[in-house]
Amino acid sequence: MKYLSILLIMVLFSLGSCKESENHLDVETMSSIIIDSKKAEALVQISYAESDEKENILKKFSEDILEKYNVTQEMYNLSLDYYIDNPKEMDELINYLKHKNTEANVD
């Protein structure tokens, strides 16, 4: 279920810093965007804003997150496609996210 949630977040937040030699975001950047996106989603969900307003707030958060990592929407979408099409790399991304989650829970 956690994996589905992570994948859903990646799809919902079409965000995107890429390595010069590759046509996708590295694992660290992709995971940072996903983590920030999940935090933004949680903040919006607990807010008292109306549904339509929450959607607009979440969209703005998504844009700001991409800007924070200097990533375009197109680059994020290409990276998402890359990870979906490459199960080994997707596993690496998921394992990295698990590791970061464990670190956060320890701190």
mmCIF file of N, CA, C and O in Angstrom:
data_model
loop_
_atom_site.group_PDB
_atom_site.id
_atom_site.type_symbol
_atom_site.label_atom_id
_atom_site.label_comp_id
_atom_site.label_asym_id
_atom_site.label_seq_id
_atom_site.Cartn_x
_atom_site.Cartn_y
_atom_site.Cartn_z
ATOM 1 N N MET A 1 0.820 -1.193 0.000
ATOM 2 C CA MET A 1 0.000 0.000 0.000
ATOM 3 C C MET A 1 0.869 1.265 0.000
ATOM 4 O O MET A 1 0.531 2.222 -0.639
ATOM 5 N N LYS A 2 2.004 1.217 0.748
ATOM 6 C CA LYS A 2 2.891 2.372 0.766
ATOM 7 C C LYS A 2 3.467 2.635 -0.617
ATOM 8 O O LYS A 2 3.625 3.768 -1.019
ATOM 9 N N TYR A 3 3.794 1.544 -1.328
ATOM 10 C CA TYR A 3 4.364 1.703 -2.666
ATOM 11 C C TYR A 3 3.343 2.349 -3.598
ATOM 12 O O TYR A 3 3.690 3.208 -4.398
ATOM 13 N N LEU A 4 2.091 1.931 -3.473
ATOM 14 C CA LEU A 4 1.032 2.501 -4.297
ATOM 15 C C LEU A 4 0.865 3.975 -3.976
ATOM 16 O O LEU A 4 0.717 4.800 -4.872
ATOM 17 N N SER A 5 0.938 4.315 -2.697
ATOM 18 C CA SER A 5 0.830 5.704 -2.279
ATOM 19 C C SER A 5 1.957 6.538 -2.858
ATOM 20 O O SER A 5 1.739 7.642 -3.348
ATOM 21 N N ILE A 6 3.173 6.010 -2.806
ATOM 22 C CA ILE A 6 4.331 6.720 -3.348
ATOM 23 C C ILE A 6 4.167 6.923 -4.846
ATOM 24 O O ILE A 6 4.393 8.010 -5.373
ATOM 25 N N LEU A 7 3.752 5.874 -5.538
ATOM 26 C CA LEU A 7 3.562 5.982 -6.980
ATOM 27 C C LEU A 7 2.455 6.977 -7.306
ATOM 28 O O LEU A 7 2.592 7.788 -8.225
ATOM 29 N N LEU A 8 1.378 6.941 -6.537
ATOM 30 C CA LEU A 8 0.275 7.870 -6.749
ATOM 31 C C LEU A 8 0.742 9.307 -6.554
ATOM 32 O O LEU A 8 0.401 10.191 -7.332
ATOM 33 N N ILE A 9 1.539 9.530 -5.540
ATOM 34 C CA ILE A 9 2.072 10.867 -5.290
ATOM 35 C C ILE A 9 2.909 11.329 -6.467
ATOM 36 O O ILE A 9 2.817 12.471 -6.907
ATOM 37 N N MET A 10 3.723 10.418 -6.980
ATOM 38 C CA MET A 10 4.573 10.778 -8.119
ATOM 39 C C MET A 10 3.723 11.185 -9.312
ATOM 40 O O MET A 10 4.063 12.127 -10.028
ATOM 41 N N VAL A 11 2.635 10.488 -9.507
ATOM 42 C CA VAL A 11 1.761 10.801 -10.634
ATOM 43 C C VAL A 11 1.031 12.112 -10.394
ATOM 44 O O VAL A 11 0.924 12.952 -11.287
ATOM 45 N N LEU A 12 0.536 12.298 -9.172
ATOM 46 C CA LEU A 12 -0.214 13.505 -8.855
ATOM 47 C C LEU A 12 0.638 14.761 -8.919
ATOM 48 O O LEU A 12 0.171 15.825 -9.300
ATOM 49 N N PHE A 13 1.861 14.640 -8.529
ATOM 50 C CA PHE A 13 2.757 15.781 -8.538
ATOM 51 C C PHE A 13 3.703 15.686 -9.709
ATOM 52 O O PHE A 13 4.800 15.169 -9.590
ATOM 53 N N SER A 14 3.250 16.146 -10.799
ATOM 54 C CA SER A 14 4.122 16.136 -11.966
ATOM 55 C C SER A 14 5.081 17.303 -11.827
ATOM 56 O O SER A 14 4.785 18.415 -12.209
ATOM 57 N N LEU A 15 6.168 17.043 -11.194
ATOM 58 C CA LEU A 15 7.188 18.037 -10.912
ATOM 59 C C LEU A 15 8.465 17.753 -11.711
ATOM 60 O O LEU A 15 8.547 16.867 -12.453
ATOM 61 N N GLY A 16 9.847 17.981 -11.799
ATOM 62 C CA GLY A 16 11.036 17.526 -12.511
ATOM 63 C C GLY A 16 12.368 18.228 -12.215
ATOM 64 O O GLY A 16 12.448 19.141 -11.711
ATOM 65 N N SER A 17 15.777 18.527 -12.022
ATOM 66 C CA SER A 17 17.190 18.630 -12.028
ATOM 67 C C SER A 17 17.621 17.326 -12.647
ATOM 68 O O SER A 17 17.327 16.296 -12.147
ATOM 69 N N CYS A 18 18.173 17.427 -13.586
ATOM 70 C CA CYS A 18 18.565 16.201 -14.238
ATOM 71 C C CYS A 18 20.065 16.169 -14.434
ATOM 72 O O CYS A 18 20.713 17.194 -14.490
ATOM 73 N N LYS A 19 20.585 14.993 -14.533
ATOM 74 C CA LYS A 19 22.000 14.841 -14.856
ATOM 75 C C LYS A 19 22.158 15.189 -16.325
ATOM 76 O O LYS A 19 21.311 14.857 -17.145
ATOM 77 N N GLU A 20 23.244 15.837 -16.632
ATOM 78 C CA GLU A 20 23.475 16.237 -18.014
ATOM 79 C C GLU A 20 23.500 15.033 -18.954
ATOM 80 O O GLU A 20 23.023 15.110 -20.061
ATOM 81 N N SER A 21 24.040 13.921 -18.483
ATOM 82 C CA SER A 21 24.230 12.777 -19.360
ATOM 83 C C SER A 21 23.002 11.869 -19.456
ATOM 84 O O SER A 21 22.989 10.947 -20.230
ATOM 85 N N GLU A 22 21.996 12.139 -18.645
ATOM 86 C CA GLU A 22 20.825 11.274 -18.650
ATOM 87 C C GLU A 22 19.575 12.096 -18.909
ATOM 88 O O GLU A 22 19.557 13.298 -18.715
ATOM 89 N N ASN A 23 18.526 11.405 -19.286
ATOM 90 C CA ASN A 23 17.279 12.074 -19.603
ATOM 91 C C ASN A 23 16.238 11.866 -18.507
ATOM 92 O O ASN A 23 15.063 11.755 -18.785
ATOM 93 N N HIS A 24 16.718 11.779 -17.258
ATOM 94 C CA HIS A 24 15.805 11.641 -16.128
ATOM 95 C C HIS A 24 16.473 12.176 -14.863
ATOM 96 O O HIS A 24 17.678 12.356 -14.824
ATOM 97 N N LEU A 25 15.651 12.429 -13.856
ATOM 98 C CA LEU A 25 16.164 12.900 -12.574
ATOM 99 C C LEU A 25 16.851 11.764 -11.829
ATOM 100 O O LEU A 25 16.400 10.625 -11.886
ATOM 101 N N ASP A 26 17.904 12.095 -11.111
ATOM 102 C CA ASP A 26 18.571 11.079 -10.304
ATOM 103 C C ASP A 26 17.669 10.706 -9.113
ATOM 104 O O ASP A 26 16.703 11.411 -8.795
ATOM 105 N N VAL A 27 17.998 9.604 -8.485
ATOM 106 C CA VAL A 27 17.189 9.063 -7.387
ATOM 107 C C VAL A 27 17.053 10.066 -6.247
ATOM 108 O O VAL A 27 15.961 10.245 -5.697
ATOM 109 N N GLU A 28 18.143 10.721 -5.893
ATOM 110 C CA GLU A 28 18.099 11.666 -4.780
ATOM 111 C C GLU A 28 17.153 12.829 -5.056
ATOM 112 O O GLU A 28 16.355 13.207 -4.199
ATOM 113 N N THR A 29 17.246 13.402 -6.236
ATOM 114 C CA THR A 29 16.387 14.533 -6.578
ATOM 115 C C THR A 29 14.934 14.103 -6.671
ATOM 116 O O THR A 29 14.048 14.770 -6.125
ATOM 117 N N MET A 30 14.696 12.982 -7.326
ATOM 118 C CA MET A 30 13.326 12.487 -7.471
ATOM 119 C C MET A 30 12.720 12.208 -6.095
ATOM 120 O O MET A 30 11.571 12.585 -5.834
ATOM 121 N N SER A 31 13.483 11.587 -5.226
ATOM 122 C CA SER A 31 12.952 11.267 -3.900
ATOM 123 C C SER A 31 12.711 12.537 -3.082
ATOM 124 O O SER A 31 11.721 12.622 -2.349
ATOM 125 N N SER A 32 13.575 13.522 -3.217
ATOM 126 C CA SER A 32 13.374 14.786 -2.504
ATOM 127 C C SER A 32 12.087 15.467 -2.940
ATOM 128 O O SER A 32 11.341 16.005 -2.114
ATOM 129 N N ILE A 33 11.825 15.437 -4.227
ATOM 130 C CA ILE A 33 10.593 16.030 -4.749
ATOM 131 C C ILE A 33 9.381 15.263 -4.219
ATOM 132 O O ILE A 33 8.388 15.860 -3.790
ATOM 133 N N ILE A 34 9.456 13.949 -4.228
ATOM 134 C CA ILE A 34 8.343 13.128 -3.738
ATOM 135 C C ILE A 34 8.090 13.402 -2.257
ATOM 136 O O ILE A 34 6.935 13.565 -1.831
ATOM 137 N N ILE A 35 9.157 13.462 -1.467
ATOM 138 C CA ILE A 35 9.013 13.710 -0.031
ATOM 139 C C ILE A 35 8.396 15.081 0.221
ATOM 140 O O ILE A 35 7.450 15.210 1.017
ATOM 141 N N ASP A 36 8.902 16.099 -0.452
ATOM 142 C CA ASP A 36 8.330 17.441 -0.286
ATOM 143 C C ASP A 36 6.879 17.482 -0.738
ATOM 144 O O ASP A 36 6.043 18.152 -0.117
ATOM 145 N N SER A 37 6.567 16.758 -1.796
ATOM 146 C CA SER A 37 5.197 16.721 -2.298
ATOM 147 C C SER A 37 4.252 16.063 -1.298
ATOM 148 O O SER A 37 3.132 16.521 -1.094
ATOM 149 N N LYS A 38 4.716 15.002 -0.667
ATOM 150 C CA LYS A 38 3.905 14.299 0.331
ATOM 151 C C LYS A 38 3.652 15.203 1.531
ATOM 152 O O LYS A 38 2.545 15.244 2.067
ATOM 153 N N LYS A 39 4.670 15.945 1.943
ATOM 154 C CA LYS A 39 4.501 16.890 3.054
ATOM 155 C C LYS A 39 3.481 17.968 2.692
ATOM 156 O O LYS A 39 2.628 18.327 3.506
ATOM 157 N N ALA A 40 3.578 18.473 1.468
ATOM 158 C CA ALA A 40 2.638 19.500 1.014
ATOM 159 C C ALA A 40 1.212 18.951 0.989
ATOM 160 O O ALA A 40 0.272 19.617 1.431
ATOM 161 N N GLU A 41 1.076 17.744 0.495
ATOM 162 C CA GLU A 41 -0.244 17.116 0.446
ATOM 163 C C GLU A 41 -0.831 16.972 1.847
ATOM 164 O O GLU A 41 -2.013 17.242 2.065
ATOM 165 N N ALA A 42 -0.024 16.568 2.805
ATOM 166 C CA ALA A 42 -0.489 16.411 4.184
ATOM 167 C C ALA A 42 -0.931 17.749 4.766
ATOM 168 O O ALA A 42 -1.973 17.832 5.428
ATOM 169 N N LEU A 43 -0.158 18.791 4.512
ATOM 170 C CA LEU A 43 -0.526 20.120 5.008
ATOM 171 C C LEU A 43 -1.855 20.591 4.428
ATOM 172 O O LEU A 43 -2.691 21.152 5.131
ATOM 173 N N VAL A 44 -2.030 20.364 3.153
ATOM 174 C CA VAL A 44 -3.269 20.792 2.495
ATOM 175 C C VAL A 44 -4.456 19.989 3.030
ATOM 176 O O VAL A 44 -5.530 20.538 3.278
ATOM 177 N N GLN A 45 -4.265 18.696 3.239
ATOM 178 C CA GLN A 45 -5.363 17.852 3.713
ATOM 179 C C GLN A 45 -5.846 18.252 5.106
ATOM 180 O O GLN A 45 -7.028 18.128 5.404
ATOM 181 N N ILE A 46 -4.940 18.716 5.967
ATOM 182 C CA ILE A 46 -5.360 19.081 7.319
ATOM 183 C C ILE A 46 -5.818 20.537 7.424
ATOM 184 O O ILE A 46 -6.275 20.965 8.470
ATOM 185 N N SER A 47 -5.726 21.274 6.324
ATOM 186 C CA SER A 47 -6.159 22.669 6.345
ATOM 187 C C SER A 47 -7.678 22.745 6.348
ATOM 188 O O SER A 47 -8.387 21.779 6.048
ATOM 189 N N TYR A 48 -8.177 23.902 6.715
ATOM 190 C CA TYR A 48 -9.623 24.126 6.755
ATOM 191 C C TYR A 48 -10.163 24.679 5.438
ATOM 192 O O TYR A 48 -11.314 25.074 5.353
ATOM 193 N N ALA A 49 -9.369 24.676 4.423
ATOM 194 C CA ALA A 49 -9.768 25.215 3.119
ATOM 195 C C ALA A 49 -10.821 24.319 2.469
ATOM 196 O O ALA A 49 -10.908 23.121 2.740
ATOM 197 N N GLU A 50 -11.615 24.918 1.610
ATOM 198 C CA GLU A 50 -12.610 24.179 0.834
ATOM 199 C C GLU A 50 -11.904 23.319 -0.211
ATOM 200 O O GLU A 50 -10.753 23.572 -0.566
ATOM 201 N N SER A 51 -12.597 22.322 -0.737
ATOM 202 C CA SER A 51 -12.007 21.385 -1.695
ATOM 203 C C SER A 51 -11.369 22.079 -2.896
ATOM 204 O O SER A 51 -10.236 21.759 -3.271
ATOM 205 N N ASP A 52 -12.099 23.002 -3.522
ATOM 206 C CA ASP A 52 -11.555 23.708 -4.691
ATOM 207 C C ASP A 52 -10.317 24.510 -4.312
ATOM 208 O O ASP A 52 -9.338 24.573 -5.058
ATOM 209 N N GLU A 53 -10.373 25.106 -3.141
ATOM 210 C CA GLU A 53 -9.248 25.897 -2.666
ATOM 211 C C GLU A 53 -8.037 24.996 -2.391
ATOM 212 O O GLU A 53 -6.900 25.355 -2.704
ATOM 213 N N LYS A 54 -8.289 23.816 -1.823
ATOM 214 C CA LYS A 54 -7.206 22.875 -1.546
ATOM 215 C C LYS A 54 -6.500 22.473 -2.832
ATOM 216 O O LYS A 54 -5.277 22.354 -2.866
ATOM 217 N N GLU A 55 -7.279 22.274 -3.881
ATOM 218 C CA GLU A 55 -6.694 21.893 -5.171
ATOM 219 C C GLU A 55 -5.757 22.981 -5.683
ATOM 220 O O GLU A 55 -4.657 22.694 -6.157
ATOM 221 N N ASN A 56 -6.177 24.235 -5.557
ATOM 222 C CA ASN A 56 -5.343 25.358 -5.998
ATOM 223 C C ASN A 56 -4.085 25.502 -5.140
ATOM 224 O O ASN A 56 -3.001 25.782 -5.654
ATOM 225 N N ILE A 57 -4.241 25.303 -3.841
ATOM 226 C CA ILE A 57 -3.101 25.391 -2.929
ATOM 227 C C ILE A 57 -2.093 24.292 -3.263
ATOM 228 O O ILE A 57 -0.884 24.537 -3.333
ATOM 229 N N LEU A 58 -2.598 23.091 -3.488
ATOM 230 C CA LEU A 58 -1.719 21.968 -3.803
ATOM 231 C C LEU A 58 -0.986 22.194 -5.122
ATOM 232 O O LEU A 58 0.203 21.889 -5.247
ATOM 233 N N LYS A 59 -1.680 22.759 -6.093
ATOM 234 C CA LYS A 59 -1.052 23.069 -7.380
ATOM 235 C C LYS A 59 0.088 24.076 -7.190
ATOM 236 O O LYS A 59 1.168 23.915 -7.750
ATOM 237 N N LYS A 60 -0.145 25.081 -6.361
ATOM 238 C CA LYS A 60 0.887 26.095 -6.093
ATOM 239 C C LYS A 60 2.075 25.464 -5.368
ATOM 240 O O LYS A 60 3.234 25.729 -5.708
ATOM 241 N N PHE A 61 1.794 24.615 -4.375
ATOM 242 C CA PHE A 61 2.880 23.907 -3.691
ATOM 243 C C PHE A 61 3.701 23.098 -4.692
ATOM 244 O O PHE A 61 4.931 23.087 -4.645
ATOM 245 N N SER A 62 3.022 22.408 -5.590
ATOM 246 C CA SER A 62 3.717 21.581 -6.585
ATOM 247 C C SER A 62 4.636 22.424 -7.459
ATOM 248 O O SER A 62 5.776 22.035 -7.730
ATOM 249 N N GLU A 63 4.136 23.560 -7.896
ATOM 250 C CA GLU A 63 4.957 24.466 -8.707
ATOM 251 C C GLU A 63 6.166 24.960 -7.922
ATOM 252 O O GLU A 63 7.286 25.015 -8.446
ATOM 253 N N ASP A 64 5.952 25.305 -6.656
ATOM 254 C CA ASP A 64 7.044 25.796 -5.813
ATOM 255 C C ASP A 64 8.094 24.714 -5.558
ATOM 256 O O ASP A 64 9.295 25.001 -5.513
ATOM 257 N N ILE A 65 7.640 23.485 -5.396
ATOM 258 C CA ILE A 65 8.575 22.377 -5.173
ATOM 259 C C ILE A 65 9.459 22.167 -6.394
ATOM 260 O O ILE A 65 10.674 22.022 -6.280
ATOM 261 N N LEU A 66 8.857 22.177 -7.559
ATOM 262 C CA LEU A 66 9.650 22.043 -8.786
ATOM 263 C C LEU A 66 10.668 23.162 -8.898
ATOM 264 O O LEU A 66 11.828 22.944 -9.240
ATOM 265 N N GLU A 67 10.219 24.362 -8.603
ATOM 266 C CA GLU A 67 11.114 25.519 -8.683
ATOM 267 C C GLU A 67 12.269 25.379 -7.689
ATOM 268 O O GLU A 67 13.417 25.701 -8.009
ATOM 269 N N LYS A 68 11.969 24.880 -6.495
ATOM 270 C CA LYS A 68 13.002 24.680 -5.468
ATOM 271 C C LYS A 68 14.138 23.800 -5.985
ATOM 272 O O LYS A 68 15.308 24.049 -5.701
ATOM 273 N N TYR A 69 13.798 22.777 -6.764
ATOM 274 C CA TYR A 69 14.805 21.852 -7.295
ATOM 275 C C TYR A 69 15.241 22.197 -8.715
ATOM 276 O O TYR A 69 15.959 21.437 -9.345
ATOM 277 N N ASN A 70 14.773 23.348 -9.219
ATOM 278 C CA ASN A 70 15.130 23.805 -10.553
ATOM 279 C C ASN A 70 14.807 22.744 -11.607
ATOM 280 O O ASN A 70 15.644 22.390 -12.442
ATOM 281 N N VAL A 71 13.598 22.241 -11.519
ATOM 282 C CA VAL A 71 13.138 21.165 -12.398
ATOM 283 C C VAL A 71 11.878 21.628 -13.124
ATOM 284 O O VAL A 71 11.000 22.242 -12.529
ATOM 285 N N THR A 72 11.812 21.305 -14.393
ATOM 286 C CA THR A 72 10.615 21.643 -15.158
ATOM 287 C C THR A 72 9.579 20.521 -15.034
ATOM 288 O O THR A 72 9.917 19.377 -14.706
ATOM 289 N N GLN A 73 8.352 20.872 -15.320
ATOM 290 C CA GLN A 73 7.280 19.881 -15.322
ATOM 291 C C GLN A 73 7.598 18.776 -16.324
ATOM 292 O O GLN A 73 7.415 17.591 -16.053
ATOM 293 N N GLU A 74 8.101 19.172 -17.474
ATOM 294 C CA GLU A 74 8.435 18.201 -18.520
ATOM 295 C C GLU A 74 9.517 17.218 -18.052
ATOM 296 O O GLU A 74 9.416 16.018 -18.270
ATOM 297 N N MET A 75 10.553 17.751 -17.391
ATOM 298 C CA MET A 75 11.625 16.879 -16.909
ATOM 299 C C MET A 75 11.108 15.909 -15.855
ATOM 300 O O MET A 75 11.499 14.738 -15.839
ATOM 301 N N TYR A 76 10.250 16.384 -14.975
ATOM 302 C CA TYR A 76 9.668 15.498 -13.962
ATOM 303 C C TYR A 76 8.844 14.400 -14.634
ATOM 304 O O TYR A 76 8.944 13.232 -14.272
ATOM 305 N N ASN A 77 8.036 14.794 -15.607
ATOM 306 C CA ASN A 77 7.198 13.806 -16.301
ATOM 307 C C ASN A 77 8.044 12.762 -17.027
ATOM 308 O O ASN A 77 7.738 11.568 -16.989
ATOM 309 N N LEU A 78 9.120 13.213 -17.687
ATOM 310 C CA LEU A 78 10.031 12.275 -18.355
ATOM 311 C C LEU A 78 10.673 11.326 -17.343
ATOM 312 O O LEU A 78 10.825 10.133 -17.601
ATOM 313 N N SER A 79 11.036 11.871 -16.202
ATOM 314 C CA SER A 79 11.652 11.045 -15.161
ATOM 315 C C SER A 79 10.662 10.031 -14.601
ATOM 316 O O SER A 79 11.008 8.868 -14.377
ATOM 317 N N LEU A 80 9.454 10.477 -14.389
ATOM 318 C CA LEU A 80 8.412 9.566 -13.902
ATOM 319 C C LEU A 80 8.208 8.424 -14.889
ATOM 320 O O LEU A 80 8.167 7.249 -14.500
ATOM 321 N N ASP A 81 8.136 8.747 -16.160
ATOM 322 C CA ASP A 81 8.011 7.714 -17.198
ATOM 323 C C ASP A 81 9.197 6.765 -17.174
ATOM 324 O O ASP A 81 9.049 5.547 -17.302
ATOM 325 N N TYR A 82 10.396 7.330 -16.991
ATOM 326 C CA TYR A 82 11.608 6.514 -16.947
ATOM 327 C C TYR A 82 11.522 5.498 -15.800
ATOM 328 O O TYR A 82 11.787 4.315 -15.993
ATOM 329 N N TYR A 83 11.188 5.960 -14.614
ATOM 330 C CA TYR A 83 11.136 5.052 -13.466
ATOM 331 C C TYR A 83 10.023 4.014 -13.614
ATOM 332 O O TYR A 83 10.192 2.857 -13.229
ATOM 333 N N ILE A 84 8.923 4.400 -14.185
ATOM 334 C CA ILE A 84 7.827 3.444 -14.415
ATOM 335 C C ILE A 84 8.254 2.376 -15.420
ATOM 336 O O ILE A 84 7.945 1.196 -15.253
ATOM 337 N N ASP A 85 8.992 2.776 -16.433
ATOM 338 C CA ASP A 85 9.426 1.842 -17.477
ATOM 339 C C ASP A 85 10.654 1.014 -17.095
ATOM 340 O O ASP A 85 11.027 0.095 -17.824
ATOM 341 N N ASN A 86 11.308 1.331 -15.993
ATOM 342 C CA ASN A 86 12.527 0.640 -15.566
ATOM 343 C C ASN A 86 12.372 0.142 -14.129
ATOM 344 O O ASN A 86 12.747 0.847 -13.175
ATOM 345 N N PRO A 87 11.833 -1.050 -13.975
ATOM 346 C CA PRO A 87 11.538 -1.568 -12.633
ATOM 347 C C PRO A 87 12.729 -1.601 -11.678
ATOM 348 O O PRO A 87 12.567 -1.344 -10.488
ATOM 349 N N LYS A 88 13.923 -1.886 -12.178
ATOM 350 C CA LYS A 88 15.103 -1.901 -11.297
ATOM 351 C C LYS A 88 15.355 -0.519 -10.702
ATOM 352 O O LYS A 88 15.642 -0.380 -9.513
ATOM 353 N N GLU A 89 15.261 0.490 -11.546
ATOM 354 C CA GLU A 89 15.474 1.853 -11.080
ATOM 355 C C GLU A 89 14.331 2.290 -10.159
ATOM 356 O O GLU A 89 14.564 3.010 -9.190
ATOM 357 N N MET A 90 13.118 1.834 -10.458
ATOM 358 C CA MET A 90 11.980 2.146 -9.583
ATOM 359 C C MET A 90 12.207 1.522 -8.210
ATOM 360 O O MET A 90 11.954 2.159 -7.180
ATOM 361 N N ASP A 91 12.710 0.302 -8.175
ATOM 362 C CA ASP A 91 13.019 -0.343 -6.897
ATOM 363 C C ASP A 91 14.081 0.444 -6.129
ATOM 364 O O ASP A 91 13.989 0.608 -4.907
ATOM 365 N N GLU A 92 15.083 0.926 -6.858
ATOM 366 C CA GLU A 92 16.128 1.737 -6.225
ATOM 367 C C GLU A 92 15.527 3.003 -5.620
ATOM 368 O O GLU A 92 15.859 3.397 -4.483
ATOM 369 N N LEU A 93 14.632 3.643 -6.354
ATOM 370 C CA LEU A 93 13.961 4.848 -5.869
ATOM 371 C C LEU A 93 13.132 4.532 -4.621
ATOM 372 O O LEU A 93 13.205 5.244 -3.613
ATOM 373 N N ILE A 94 12.380 3.469 -4.669
ATOM 374 C CA ILE A 94 11.541 3.085 -3.529
ATOM 375 C C ILE A 94 12.409 2.751 -2.314
ATOM 376 O O ILE A 94 12.095 3.169 -1.192
ATOM 377 N N ASN A 95 13.488 2.026 -2.531
ATOM 378 C CA ASN A 95 14.390 1.700 -1.419
ATOM 379 C C ASN A 95 15.019 2.952 -0.822
ATOM 380 O O ASN A 95 15.187 3.055 0.394
ATOM 381 N N TYR A 96 15.359 3.897 -1.668
ATOM 382 C CA TYR A 96 15.922 5.155 -1.187
ATOM 383 C C TYR A 96 14.888 5.919 -0.349
ATOM 384 O O TYR A 96 15.207 6.469 0.708
ATOM 385 N N LEU A 97 13.640 5.922 -0.826
ATOM 386 C CA LEU A 97 12.567 6.585 -0.079
ATOM 387 C C LEU A 97 12.343 5.900 1.273
ATOM 388 O O LEU A 97 12.140 6.568 2.286
ATOM 389 N N LYS A 98 12.403 4.584 1.287
ATOM 390 C CA LYS A 98 12.269 3.849 2.551
ATOM 391 C C LYS A 98 13.387 4.238 3.513
ATOM 392 O O LYS A 98 13.156 4.445 4.697
ATOM 393 N N HIS A 99 14.608 4.303 2.978
ATOM 394 C CA HIS A 99 15.762 4.679 3.793
ATOM 395 C C HIS A 99 15.578 6.076 4.378
ATOM 396 O O HIS A 99 15.836 6.304 5.566
ATOM 397 N N LYS A 100 15.155 7.023 3.562
ATOM 398 C CA LYS A 100 14.942 8.381 4.018
ATOM 399 C C LYS A 100 13.821 8.424 5.071
ATOM 400 O O LYS A 100 13.927 9.175 6.045
ATOM 401 N N ASN A 101 12.800 7.618 4.891
ATOM 402 C CA ASN A 101 11.704 7.557 5.845
ATOM 403 C C ASN A 101 12.197 7.006 7.182
ATOM 404 O O ASN A 101 11.844 7.513 8.248
ATOM 405 N N THR A 102 13.033 5.976 7.128
ATOM 406 C CA THR A 102 13.604 5.403 8.340
ATOM 407 C C THR A 102 14.470 6.429 9.054
ATOM 408 O O THR A 102 14.382 6.587 10.278
ATOM 409 N N GLU A 103 15.288 7.161 8.304
ATOM 410 C CA GLU A 103 16.114 8.214 8.896
ATOM 411 C C GLU A 103 15.262 9.266 9.583
ATOM 412 O O GLU A 103 15.586 9.707 10.681
ATOM 413 N N ALA A 104 14.176 9.655 8.936
ATOM 414 C CA ALA A 104 13.299 10.680 9.503
ATOM 415 C C ALA A 104 12.648 10.197 10.787
ATOM 416 O O ALA A 104 12.457 10.981 11.722
ATOM 417 N N ASN A 105 12.305 8.929 10.840
ATOM 418 C CA ASN A 105 11.670 8.376 12.031
ATOM 419 C C ASN A 105 12.646 8.195 13.186
ATOM 420 O O ASN A 105 12.264 8.216 14.342
ATOM 421 N N VAL A 106 13.920 8.031 12.876
ATOM 422 C CA VAL A 106 14.944 7.865 13.903
ATOM 423 C C VAL A 106 15.279 9.210 14.531
ATOM 424 O O VAL A 106 15.510 9.324 15.724
ATOM 425 N N ASP A 107 15.330 10.241 13.679
ATOM 426 C CA ASP A 107 15.666 11.590 14.162
ATOM 427 C C ASP A 107 14.544 12.095 14.973
ATOM 428 O O ASP A 107 14.162 12.431 15.828
#
